[in-house]
Amino acid sequence: MTPRHEFACHSDKGPRPDVPGGWVLPVLIRLEATTGRQLIGPLALAGAERRSAVFAALAALESDPGLPPALADLPLDGFVEWLLSAEPAAIVAALHGDVPGLASVIARIGCDPLLEPADYALLVTLLSDRNPRARRQAQCLRQAEPVTSSLLRILDRLRAAYLRPGVVRAIRTPEVANRIEQITDFLLQSCSRLTEDDLARSLEEGALFNFHDWASHVLLWYGDELCDLPDDTDLRFLRSAREFGRLSEQYGCDLAGASSGRILNAALGVAAYAEWKHVPVLVELVRMSDGAGTLWVCQDLHGPDRAQLSSRLERDIRAALRRRGILSLAVTHRPGVAFEVAERFAHVEPVSVLRLCEAA
């Protein structure tokens, strides 16, 4: 019988049973039917360490039917009794081999089984393999609490630099691990001096609290490949965090603020920012698509401290942009309708964009 001290759950009326679920329950039902020995009831009252060891044993039998040589002489009903009485660590070793740290890791799975029997074999592989990646994964497993199938998926999806206990603890789901990997590829593409170890340290320090802020701060520190448009005789594009910081102060438009999203937009290629070479003017572009291809559109022009430009200067800059293939779009109105009437009555915000078609 299962010792009283192994009871996992108690109430004022005695132990509260917890019947195992998932893939384990059909296996237990088959064992009970074959041997005539009760196993579900005792396990429902057993502590987490025994339950986790028994589930690991059943997983081994699911993948490789038949008892291991050390237990080959036991009748099947004797095997059931052994599962309920042997030391949990001895159960794990008998079914999975003498793998350093395996019994401790399995004990931290808790009262519920892993999602699939194959997950136990994966644990054995990770703790036995001596290649560098597996050793990093094993280190994370040994320090994880609890050990779950979700954790195994996370360890599988993260790159080697992120296989650190402090990073893995902060990642709750495999979906989050996927997002981190995608963002990492993007950041490394935009920051030539950035390393995976730099990013791993930032994740250990709590950067996962907000993905947007994490990416923005990394770009503000390391960004140096933030634009794919070439300079020309009129435009000097902002490509580095240093340039964003310098022009942010000059033009007063929060270019270098993490919350503004401008440096993220530039790195993503959604937007581009350039300085007009002839007089101080900041040119803001946005990349758009008509479904067949992409095009650049001028979103805004302004001088230092967000000063408005003269009509002539704005017209000259927009004409130069148009020669390069950069459009200036504006809402317009039907021919024959006076501009003042359209400006007064059109439900367009801001209505001043109507003037662009007249100035062009």
mmCIF file of C-alpha atoms in Angstrom:
data_model
loop_
_atom_site.group_PDB
_atom_site.id
_atom_site.type_symbol
_atom_site.label_atom_id
_atom_site.label_comp_id
_atom_site.label_asym_id
_atom_site.label_seq_id
_atom_site.Cartn_x
_atom_site.Cartn_y
_atom_site.Cartn_z
ATOM 1 C CA MET A 1 0.000 0.000 0.000
ATOM 2 C CA THR A 2 1.041 3.579 -0.521
ATOM 3 C CA PRO A 3 2.524 4.958 2.719
ATOM 4 C CA ARG A 4 0.390 7.537 4.504
ATOM 5 C CA HIS A 5 3.177 10.136 4.390
ATOM 6 C CA GLU A 6 2.963 10.146 0.592
ATOM 7 C CA PHE A 7 -0.565 11.575 0.515
ATOM 8 C CA ALA A 8 -0.486 14.663 -1.708
ATOM 9 C CA CYS A 9 -3.736 16.328 -0.706
ATOM 10 C CA HIS A 10 -5.527 16.419 2.638
ATOM 11 C CA SER A 11 -8.772 17.858 3.911
ATOM 12 C CA ASP A 12 -10.491 17.761 7.282
ATOM 13 C CA LYS A 13 -12.116 14.497 6.223
ATOM 14 C CA GLY A 14 -8.893 12.825 5.101
ATOM 15 C CA PRO A 15 -6.909 12.580 1.892
ATOM 16 C CA ARG A 16 -8.487 14.000 -1.255
ATOM 17 C CA PRO A 17 -8.017 11.665 -4.253
ATOM 18 C CA ASP A 18 -6.568 12.979 -7.509
ATOM 19 C CA VAL A 19 -7.127 10.491 -10.321
ATOM 20 C CA PRO A 20 -4.401 10.726 -12.996
ATOM 21 C CA GLY A 21 -5.553 11.925 -16.398
ATOM 22 C CA GLY A 22 -4.243 12.308 -19.929
ATOM 23 C CA TRP A 23 -2.519 9.381 -21.641
ATOM 24 C CA VAL A 24 -1.799 7.776 -18.234
ATOM 25 C CA LEU A 25 -5.371 6.809 -17.341
ATOM 26 C CA PRO A 26 -5.944 4.333 -20.227
ATOM 27 C CA VAL A 27 -2.589 2.705 -19.434
ATOM 28 C CA LEU A 28 -3.562 2.312 -15.778
ATOM 29 C CA ILE A 29 -6.940 0.879 -16.734
ATOM 30 C CA ARG A 30 -5.267 -1.728 -18.948
ATOM 31 C CA LEU A 31 -2.822 -2.664 -16.177
ATOM 32 C CA GLU A 32 -5.615 -3.074 -13.644
ATOM 33 C CA ALA A 33 -7.655 -5.181 -16.059
ATOM 34 C CA THR A 34 -4.660 -7.405 -16.853
ATOM 35 C CA THR A 35 -3.380 -7.923 -13.313
ATOM 36 C CA GLY A 36 -6.485 -7.580 -11.192
ATOM 37 C CA ARG A 37 -4.489 -5.281 -8.915
ATOM 38 C CA GLN A 38 -5.602 -1.781 -7.978
ATOM 39 C CA LEU A 39 -3.279 0.969 -9.159
ATOM 40 C CA ILE A 40 -5.495 3.943 -9.963
ATOM 41 C CA GLY A 41 -6.824 4.290 -6.413
ATOM 42 C CA PRO A 42 -3.431 4.151 -4.647
ATOM 43 C CA LEU A 43 -1.925 6.578 -7.172
ATOM 44 C CA ALA A 44 -4.867 8.956 -6.694
ATOM 45 C CA LEU A 45 -3.765 9.230 -3.057
ATOM 46 C CA ALA A 46 0.002 9.115 -3.615
ATOM 47 C CA GLY A 47 2.407 12.017 -3.286
ATOM 48 C CA ALA A 48 3.877 13.899 -6.218
ATOM 49 C CA GLU A 49 7.261 12.134 -6.149
ATOM 50 C CA ARG A 50 5.780 8.638 -6.449
ATOM 51 C CA ARG A 51 3.214 9.661 -9.024
ATOM 52 C CA SER A 52 5.866 11.298 -11.207
ATOM 53 C CA ALA A 53 8.122 8.208 -10.946
ATOM 54 C CA VAL A 54 5.289 5.818 -11.830
ATOM 55 C CA PHE A 55 4.223 7.973 -14.791
ATOM 56 C CA ALA A 56 7.833 7.956 -16.048
ATOM 57 C CA ALA A 57 7.861 4.147 -15.743
ATOM 58 C CA LEU A 58 4.590 3.821 -17.663
ATOM 59 C CA ALA A 59 5.926 6.142 -20.366
ATOM 60 C CA ALA A 60 8.949 3.865 -20.803
ATOM 61 C CA LEU A 61 6.666 0.839 -21.190
ATOM 62 C CA GLU A 62 4.528 2.692 -23.740
ATOM 63 C CA SER A 63 7.541 3.352 -25.956
ATOM 64 C CA ASP A 64 9.201 -0.043 -25.340
ATOM 65 C CA PRO A 65 6.753 -2.732 -24.145
ATOM 66 C CA GLY A 66 8.179 -5.324 -21.810
ATOM 67 C CA LEU A 67 9.928 -5.021 -18.486
ATOM 68 C CA PRO A 68 13.639 -4.188 -18.387
ATOM 69 C CA PRO A 69 16.080 -7.057 -17.627
ATOM 70 C CA ALA A 70 16.362 -6.135 -13.940
ATOM 71 C CA LEU A 71 12.595 -6.635 -13.534
ATOM 72 C CA ALA A 72 12.085 -9.392 -16.108
ATOM 73 C CA ASP A 73 11.437 -12.083 -13.454
ATOM 74 C CA LEU A 74 8.592 -10.101 -11.857
ATOM 75 C CA PRO A 75 5.065 -11.163 -12.756
ATOM 76 C CA LEU A 76 2.976 -8.251 -13.967
ATOM 77 C CA ASP A 77 1.006 -8.037 -10.704
ATOM 78 C CA GLY A 78 4.317 -8.038 -8.843
ATOM 79 C CA PHE A 79 5.446 -5.168 -11.043
ATOM 80 C CA VAL A 80 2.359 -3.171 -10.011
ATOM 81 C CA GLU A 81 3.125 -3.819 -6.350
ATOM 82 C CA TRP A 82 6.734 -2.776 -6.950
ATOM 83 C CA LEU A 83 5.569 0.521 -8.496
ATOM 84 C CA LEU A 84 3.642 1.268 -5.304
ATOM 85 C CA SER A 85 6.405 0.314 -2.860
ATOM 86 C CA ALA A 86 9.855 0.868 -4.398
ATOM 87 C CA GLU A 87 11.774 4.088 -3.893
ATOM 88 C CA PRO A 88 10.802 6.593 -6.633
ATOM 89 C CA ALA A 89 14.427 7.105 -7.652
ATOM 90 C CA ALA A 90 14.861 3.313 -8.008
ATOM 91 C CA ILE A 91 11.781 3.176 -10.276
ATOM 92 C CA VAL A 92 13.184 5.855 -12.543
ATOM 93 C CA ALA A 93 16.620 4.196 -12.719
ATOM 94 C CA ALA A 94 15.172 0.741 -13.409
ATOM 95 C CA LEU A 95 13.065 1.937 -16.365
ATOM 96 C CA HIS A 96 15.252 4.698 -17.830
ATOM 97 C CA GLY A 97 18.774 3.792 -16.767
ATOM 98 C CA ASP A 98 21.173 5.437 -14.368
ATOM 99 C CA VAL A 99 21.076 8.952 -15.847
ATOM 100 C CA PRO A 100 22.601 11.632 -13.564
ATOM 101 C CA GLY A 101 19.952 14.025 -12.304
ATOM 102 C CA LEU A 102 17.030 12.277 -14.029
ATOM 103 C CA ALA A 103 15.229 11.189 -10.842
ATOM 104 C CA SER A 104 15.446 14.708 -9.426
ATOM 105 C CA VAL A 105 14.129 16.272 -12.639
ATOM 106 C CA ILE A 106 11.256 13.786 -12.874
ATOM 107 C CA ALA A 107 10.352 14.382 -9.223
ATOM 108 C CA ARG A 108 9.812 18.055 -10.107
ATOM 109 C CA ILE A 109 7.218 17.234 -12.747
ATOM 110 C CA GLY A 110 4.658 17.067 -9.962
ATOM 111 C CA CYS A 111 1.346 15.253 -9.683
ATOM 112 C CA ASP A 112 0.384 15.393 -13.371
ATOM 113 C CA PRO A 113 2.133 13.517 -16.180
ATOM 114 C CA LEU A 114 3.903 15.183 -19.070
ATOM 115 C CA LEU A 115 1.682 15.625 -22.108
ATOM 116 C CA GLU A 116 3.134 12.743 -24.109
ATOM 117 C CA PRO A 117 5.031 9.556 -23.187
ATOM 118 C CA ALA A 118 7.763 10.593 -25.645
ATOM 119 C CA ASP A 119 8.504 13.634 -23.493
ATOM 120 C CA TYR A 120 10.078 11.363 -20.868
ATOM 121 C CA ALA A 121 12.426 9.886 -23.467
ATOM 122 C CA LEU A 122 13.322 13.459 -24.455
ATOM 123 C CA LEU A 123 14.231 14.203 -20.832
ATOM 124 C CA VAL A 124 16.537 11.197 -20.817
ATOM 125 C CA THR A 125 18.156 12.312 -24.070
ATOM 126 C CA LEU A 126 18.773 15.861 -22.890
ATOM 127 C CA LEU A 127 20.297 14.745 -19.605
ATOM 128 C CA SER A 128 22.474 12.105 -21.282
ATOM 129 C CA ASP A 129 23.676 13.967 -24.368
ATOM 130 C CA ARG A 130 27.064 15.638 -24.001
ATOM 131 C CA ASN A 131 26.946 18.054 -26.940
ATOM 132 C CA PRO A 132 27.113 21.756 -25.919
ATOM 133 C CA ARG A 133 23.482 22.574 -26.702
ATOM 134 C CA ALA A 134 22.132 19.561 -24.775
ATOM 135 C CA ARG A 135 24.338 20.419 -21.807
ATOM 136 C CA ARG A 136 22.844 23.909 -21.710
ATOM 137 C CA GLN A 137 19.346 22.446 -21.922
ATOM 138 C CA ALA A 138 20.160 20.009 -19.119
ATOM 139 C CA GLN A 139 21.379 22.851 -16.909
ATOM 140 C CA CYS A 140 18.050 24.619 -17.385
ATOM 141 C CA LEU A 141 16.134 21.421 -16.621
ATOM 142 C CA ARG A 142 18.045 20.834 -13.401
ATOM 143 C CA GLN A 143 17.131 24.308 -12.151
ATOM 144 C CA ALA A 144 13.543 24.430 -13.424
ATOM 145 C CA GLU A 145 10.540 24.303 -11.114
ATOM 146 C CA PRO A 146 8.278 22.717 -12.190
ATOM 147 C CA VAL A 147 9.395 20.599 -15.147
ATOM 148 C CA THR A 148 6.692 20.570 -17.834
ATOM 149 C CA SER A 149 6.170 19.587 -21.453
ATOM 150 C CA SER A 150 5.874 23.287 -22.210
ATOM 151 C CA LEU A 151 9.375 23.765 -20.798
ATOM 152 C CA LEU A 152 10.697 21.042 -23.109
ATOM 153 C CA ARG A 153 9.152 22.826 -26.113
ATOM 154 C CA ILE A 154 10.719 26.102 -24.985
ATOM 155 C CA LEU A 155 14.162 24.505 -24.651
ATOM 156 C CA ASP A 156 13.799 23.053 -28.129
ATOM 157 C CA ARG A 157 12.918 26.412 -29.742
ATOM 158 C CA LEU A 158 15.461 28.715 -28.101
ATOM 159 C CA ARG A 159 18.887 29.318 -29.601
ATOM 160 C CA ALA A 160 21.897 28.202 -27.581
ATOM 161 C CA ALA A 161 22.705 31.695 -26.228
ATOM 162 C CA TYR A 162 19.266 31.841 -24.572
ATOM 163 C CA LEU A 163 19.581 28.455 -22.865
ATOM 164 C CA ARG A 164 20.251 30.015 -19.473
ATOM 165 C CA PRO A 165 18.147 29.283 -16.391
ATOM 166 C CA GLY A 166 17.449 32.980 -15.830
ATOM 167 C CA VAL A 167 16.171 33.456 -19.381
ATOM 168 C CA VAL A 168 14.185 30.222 -19.531
ATOM 169 C CA ARG A 169 12.456 30.945 -16.210
ATOM 170 C CA ALA A 170 11.078 34.186 -17.639
ATOM 171 C CA ILE A 171 9.548 32.502 -20.705
ATOM 172 C CA ARG A 172 6.141 31.062 -19.926
ATOM 173 C CA THR A 173 5.080 29.422 -23.187
ATOM 174 C CA PRO A 174 6.577 28.053 -26.424
ATOM 175 C CA GLU A 175 4.701 30.821 -28.265
ATOM 176 C CA VAL A 176 6.653 33.437 -26.307
ATOM 177 C CA ALA A 177 9.876 31.592 -27.180
ATOM 178 C CA ASN A 178 8.928 31.791 -30.862
ATOM 179 C CA ARG A 179 8.314 35.538 -30.606
ATOM 180 C CA ILE A 180 11.660 36.075 -28.879
ATOM 181 C CA GLU A 181 13.423 34.194 -31.666
ATOM 182 C CA GLN A 182 11.701 36.279 -34.355
ATOM 183 C CA ILE A 183 12.498 39.565 -32.592
ATOM 184 C CA THR A 184 16.102 38.448 -32.080
ATOM 185 C CA ASP A 185 16.596 37.821 -35.798
ATOM 186 C CA PHE A 186 15.200 41.271 -36.529
ATOM 187 C CA LEU A 187 17.415 43.000 -33.940
ATOM 188 C CA LEU A 188 20.586 41.259 -35.126
ATOM 189 C CA GLN A 189 19.768 42.337 -38.677
ATOM 190 C CA SER A 190 19.467 45.974 -37.569
ATOM 191 C CA CYS A 191 22.458 46.123 -35.202
ATOM 192 C CA SER A 192 25.815 44.981 -36.577
ATOM 193 C CA ARG A 193 27.619 45.242 -33.191
ATOM 194 C CA LEU A 194 24.926 43.418 -31.239
ATOM 195 C CA THR A 195 25.578 39.842 -30.095
ATOM 196 C CA GLU A 196 23.290 37.067 -28.932
ATOM 197 C CA ASP A 197 25.015 37.187 -25.543
ATOM 198 C CA ASP A 198 24.114 40.899 -25.238
ATOM 199 C CA LEU A 199 20.479 40.029 -25.823
ATOM 200 C CA ALA A 200 20.599 37.072 -23.413
ATOM 201 C CA ARG A 201 21.904 39.334 -20.643
ATOM 202 C CA SER A 202 19.135 41.841 -21.285
ATOM 203 C CA LEU A 203 16.526 39.070 -21.051
ATOM 204 C CA GLU A 204 18.015 37.870 -17.763
ATOM 205 C CA GLU A 205 17.688 41.415 -16.433
ATOM 206 C CA GLY A 206 13.935 41.477 -17.026
ATOM 207 C CA ALA A 207 13.517 42.780 -20.571
ATOM 208 C CA LEU A 208 10.654 40.355 -21.246
ATOM 209 C CA PHE A 209 8.289 42.584 -19.284
ATOM 210 C CA ASN A 210 7.530 44.440 -22.539
ATOM 211 C CA PHE A 211 8.616 43.265 -26.002
ATOM 212 C CA HIS A 212 8.095 46.696 -27.594
ATOM 213 C CA ASP A 213 10.273 48.486 -25.055
ATOM 214 C CA TRP A 214 12.913 45.744 -25.196
ATOM 215 C CA ALA A 215 13.278 46.031 -28.968
ATOM 216 C CA SER A 216 13.219 49.843 -28.858
ATOM 217 C CA HIS A 217 15.890 50.107 -26.160
ATOM 218 C CA VAL A 218 18.151 47.631 -27.952
ATOM 219 C CA LEU A 219 17.844 49.644 -31.175
ATOM 220 C CA LEU A 220 18.529 52.902 -29.319
ATOM 221 C CA TRP A 221 21.753 51.396 -27.943
ATOM 222 C CA TYR A 222 22.994 49.358 -30.884
ATOM 223 C CA GLY A 223 21.037 50.275 -34.013
ATOM 224 C CA ASP A 224 23.305 51.129 -36.952
ATOM 225 C CA GLU A 225 21.569 49.567 -39.979
ATOM 226 C CA LEU A 226 18.179 51.214 -39.685
ATOM 227 C CA CYS A 227 17.530 52.176 -43.292
ATOM 228 C CA ASP A 228 17.939 50.499 -46.681
ATOM 229 C CA LEU A 229 17.499 53.629 -48.826
ATOM 230 C CA PRO A 230 20.620 55.176 -50.426
ATOM 231 C CA ASP A 231 21.530 58.818 -49.890
ATOM 232 C CA ASP A 232 21.486 61.181 -52.856
ATOM 233 C CA THR A 233 22.392 64.804 -53.558
ATOM 234 C CA ASP A 234 19.375 66.030 -51.551
ATOM 235 C CA LEU A 235 18.732 63.483 -48.785
ATOM 236 C CA ARG A 236 20.883 62.027 -45.988
ATOM 237 C CA PHE A 237 19.016 59.113 -44.379
ATOM 238 C CA LEU A 238 19.228 58.316 -40.669
ATOM 239 C CA ARG A 239 20.828 54.904 -40.214
ATOM 240 C CA SER A 240 22.083 54.793 -36.622
ATOM 241 C CA ALA A 241 20.808 55.319 -33.110
ATOM 242 C CA ARG A 242 23.384 58.094 -32.723
ATOM 243 C CA GLU A 243 21.840 60.011 -35.644
ATOM 244 C CA PHE A 244 18.341 59.504 -34.281
ATOM 245 C CA GLY A 245 19.440 60.948 -30.939
ATOM 246 C CA ARG A 246 21.168 63.970 -32.507
ATOM 247 C CA LEU A 247 18.264 64.913 -34.779
ATOM 248 C CA SER A 248 15.653 64.232 -32.108
ATOM 249 C CA GLU A 249 17.036 67.159 -30.099
ATOM 250 C CA GLN A 250 17.312 69.397 -33.152
ATOM 251 C CA TYR A 251 13.852 68.784 -34.599
ATOM 252 C CA GLY A 252 11.924 68.138 -31.389
ATOM 253 C CA CYS A 253 9.961 65.153 -32.697
ATOM 254 C CA ASP A 254 10.914 62.399 -30.216
ATOM 255 C CA LEU A 255 12.839 60.407 -32.805
ATOM 256 C CA ALA A 256 14.862 58.721 -30.062
ATOM 257 C CA GLY A 257 12.025 57.957 -27.643
ATOM 258 C CA ALA A 258 11.259 54.291 -27.039
ATOM 259 C CA SER A 259 7.541 54.998 -26.689
ATOM 260 C CA SER A 260 7.265 56.929 -29.974
ATOM 261 C CA GLY A 261 8.060 53.828 -32.019
ATOM 262 C CA ARG A 262 9.941 55.807 -34.676
ATOM 263 C CA ILE A 263 13.228 53.943 -34.375
ATOM 264 C CA LEU A 264 11.318 50.644 -34.466
ATOM 265 C CA ASN A 265 9.461 51.760 -37.584
ATOM 266 C CA ALA A 266 12.755 52.683 -39.229
ATOM 267 C CA ALA A 267 14.367 49.331 -38.398
ATOM 268 C CA LEU A 268 11.287 47.493 -39.659
ATOM 269 C CA GLY A 269 11.399 49.493 -42.880
ATOM 270 C CA VAL A 270 7.866 50.777 -42.294
ATOM 271 C CA ALA A 271 9.228 54.332 -42.215
ATOM 272 C CA ALA A 272 12.407 56.203 -43.100
ATOM 273 C CA TYR A 273 13.777 59.498 -41.851
ATOM 274 C CA ALA A 274 16.134 61.796 -43.750
ATOM 275 C CA GLU A 275 17.648 65.238 -43.425
ATOM 276 C CA TRP A 276 17.392 67.633 -46.364
ATOM 277 C CA LYS A 277 20.988 68.525 -47.163
ATOM 278 C CA HIS A 278 20.461 72.120 -48.288
ATOM 279 C CA VAL A 279 18.598 73.618 -45.310
ATOM 280 C CA PRO A 280 17.583 72.006 -41.972
ATOM 281 C CA VAL A 281 14.441 70.037 -42.815
ATOM 282 C CA LEU A 282 13.458 66.613 -41.511
ATOM 283 C CA VAL A 283 11.768 64.412 -44.098
ATOM 284 C CA GLU A 284 9.557 61.602 -42.832
ATOM 285 C CA LEU A 285 8.664 58.826 -45.284
ATOM 286 C CA VAL A 286 6.371 55.836 -44.978
ATOM 287 C CA ARG A 287 6.538 52.662 -47.082
ATOM 288 C CA MET A 288 3.184 51.661 -48.602
ATOM 289 C CA SER A 289 1.854 49.043 -50.964
ATOM 290 C CA ASP A 290 -0.814 49.026 -53.676
ATOM 291 C CA GLY A 291 -1.023 45.253 -53.629
ATOM 292 C CA ALA A 292 1.324 44.814 -56.570
ATOM 293 C CA GLY A 293 4.430 46.573 -55.287
ATOM 294 C CA THR A 294 5.748 48.996 -52.687
ATOM 295 C CA LEU A 295 6.219 52.741 -52.858
ATOM 296 C CA TRP A 296 7.518 55.466 -50.591
ATOM 297 C CA VAL A 297 5.278 58.363 -49.593
ATOM 298 C CA CYS A 298 6.289 61.595 -47.871
ATOM 299 C CA GLN A 299 4.389 61.748 -44.602
ATOM 300 C CA ASP A 300 5.722 64.998 -43.149
ATOM 301 C CA LEU A 301 8.227 67.816 -43.574
ATOM 302 C CA HIS A 302 9.268 70.180 -40.815
ATOM 303 C CA GLY A 303 12.123 72.338 -39.658
ATOM 304 C CA PRO A 304 13.935 72.502 -36.301
ATOM 305 C CA ASP A 305 11.595 72.478 -33.285
ATOM 306 C CA ARG A 306 8.842 71.317 -35.628
ATOM 307 C CA ALA A 307 8.719 74.662 -37.411
ATOM 308 C CA GLN A 308 6.494 74.826 -40.494
ATOM 309 C CA LEU A 309 8.163 75.352 -43.872
ATOM 310 C CA SER A 310 7.409 78.113 -46.330
ATOM 311 C CA SER A 311 5.101 77.091 -49.182
ATOM 312 C CA ARG A 312 7.911 77.555 -51.700
ATOM 313 C CA LEU A 313 10.420 75.417 -49.783
ATOM 314 C CA GLU A 314 7.857 72.681 -49.247
ATOM 315 C CA ARG A 315 6.961 72.730 -52.945
ATOM 316 C CA ASP A 316 10.632 72.504 -53.959
ATOM 317 C CA ILE A 317 11.303 69.570 -51.603
ATOM 318 C CA ARG A 318 8.228 67.666 -52.733
ATOM 319 C CA ALA A 319 9.174 68.196 -56.377
ATOM 320 C CA ALA A 320 12.658 66.792 -55.677
ATOM 321 C CA LEU A 321 11.138 63.822 -53.873
ATOM 322 C CA ARG A 322 8.824 63.186 -56.798
ATOM 323 C CA ARG A 323 11.771 63.064 -59.181
ATOM 324 C CA ARG A 324 13.177 60.272 -57.021
ATOM 325 C CA GLY A 325 9.849 58.422 -57.136
ATOM 326 C CA ILE A 326 8.740 59.416 -53.625
ATOM 327 C CA LEU A 327 5.112 60.515 -53.712
ATOM 328 C CA SER A 328 3.302 63.252 -51.811
ATOM 329 C CA LEU A 329 -0.312 62.188 -51.465
ATOM 330 C CA ALA A 330 -3.236 64.437 -50.664
ATOM 331 C CA VAL A 331 -6.981 64.228 -50.580
ATOM 332 C CA THR A 332 -8.409 66.203 -53.485
ATOM 333 C CA HIS A 333 -11.838 67.172 -54.783
ATOM 334 C CA ARG A 334 -13.871 67.050 -57.983
ATOM 335 C CA PRO A 335 -12.901 69.554 -60.696
ATOM 336 C CA GLY A 336 -15.187 72.580 -60.732
ATOM 337 C CA VAL A 337 -15.690 72.614 -56.971
ATOM 338 C CA ALA A 338 -14.024 75.577 -55.275
ATOM 339 C CA PHE A 339 -11.225 74.655 -52.864
ATOM 340 C CA GLU A 340 -12.753 76.824 -50.134
ATOM 341 C CA VAL A 341 -16.041 74.904 -50.378
ATOM 342 C CA ALA A 342 -14.236 71.534 -50.183
ATOM 343 C CA GLU A 343 -12.117 72.743 -47.277
ATOM 344 C CA ARG A 344 -15.188 73.889 -45.370
ATOM 345 C CA PHE A 345 -17.435 70.895 -45.906
ATOM 346 C CA ALA A 346 -15.260 67.829 -46.569
ATOM 347 C CA HIS A 347 -15.105 65.331 -43.703
ATOM 348 C CA VAL A 348 -11.335 64.935 -43.946
ATOM 349 C CA GLU A 349 -8.836 65.458 -41.143
ATOM 350 C CA PRO A 350 -6.709 67.439 -41.451
ATOM 351 C CA VAL A 351 -8.392 69.310 -44.326
ATOM 352 C CA SER A 352 -5.164 71.251 -44.985
ATOM 353 C CA VAL A 353 -3.899 68.267 -46.984
ATOM 354 C CA LEU A 354 -6.285 69.399 -49.703
ATOM 355 C CA ARG A 355 -3.836 72.198 -50.549
ATOM 356 C CA LEU A 356 -1.099 69.787 -51.610
ATOM 357 C CA CYS A 357 -2.762 69.106 -54.941
ATOM 358 C CA GLU A 358 -2.880 72.813 -55.669
ATOM 359 C CA ALA A 359 0.726 73.424 -54.650
ATOM 360 C CA ALA A 360 2.041 70.419 -56.612
#
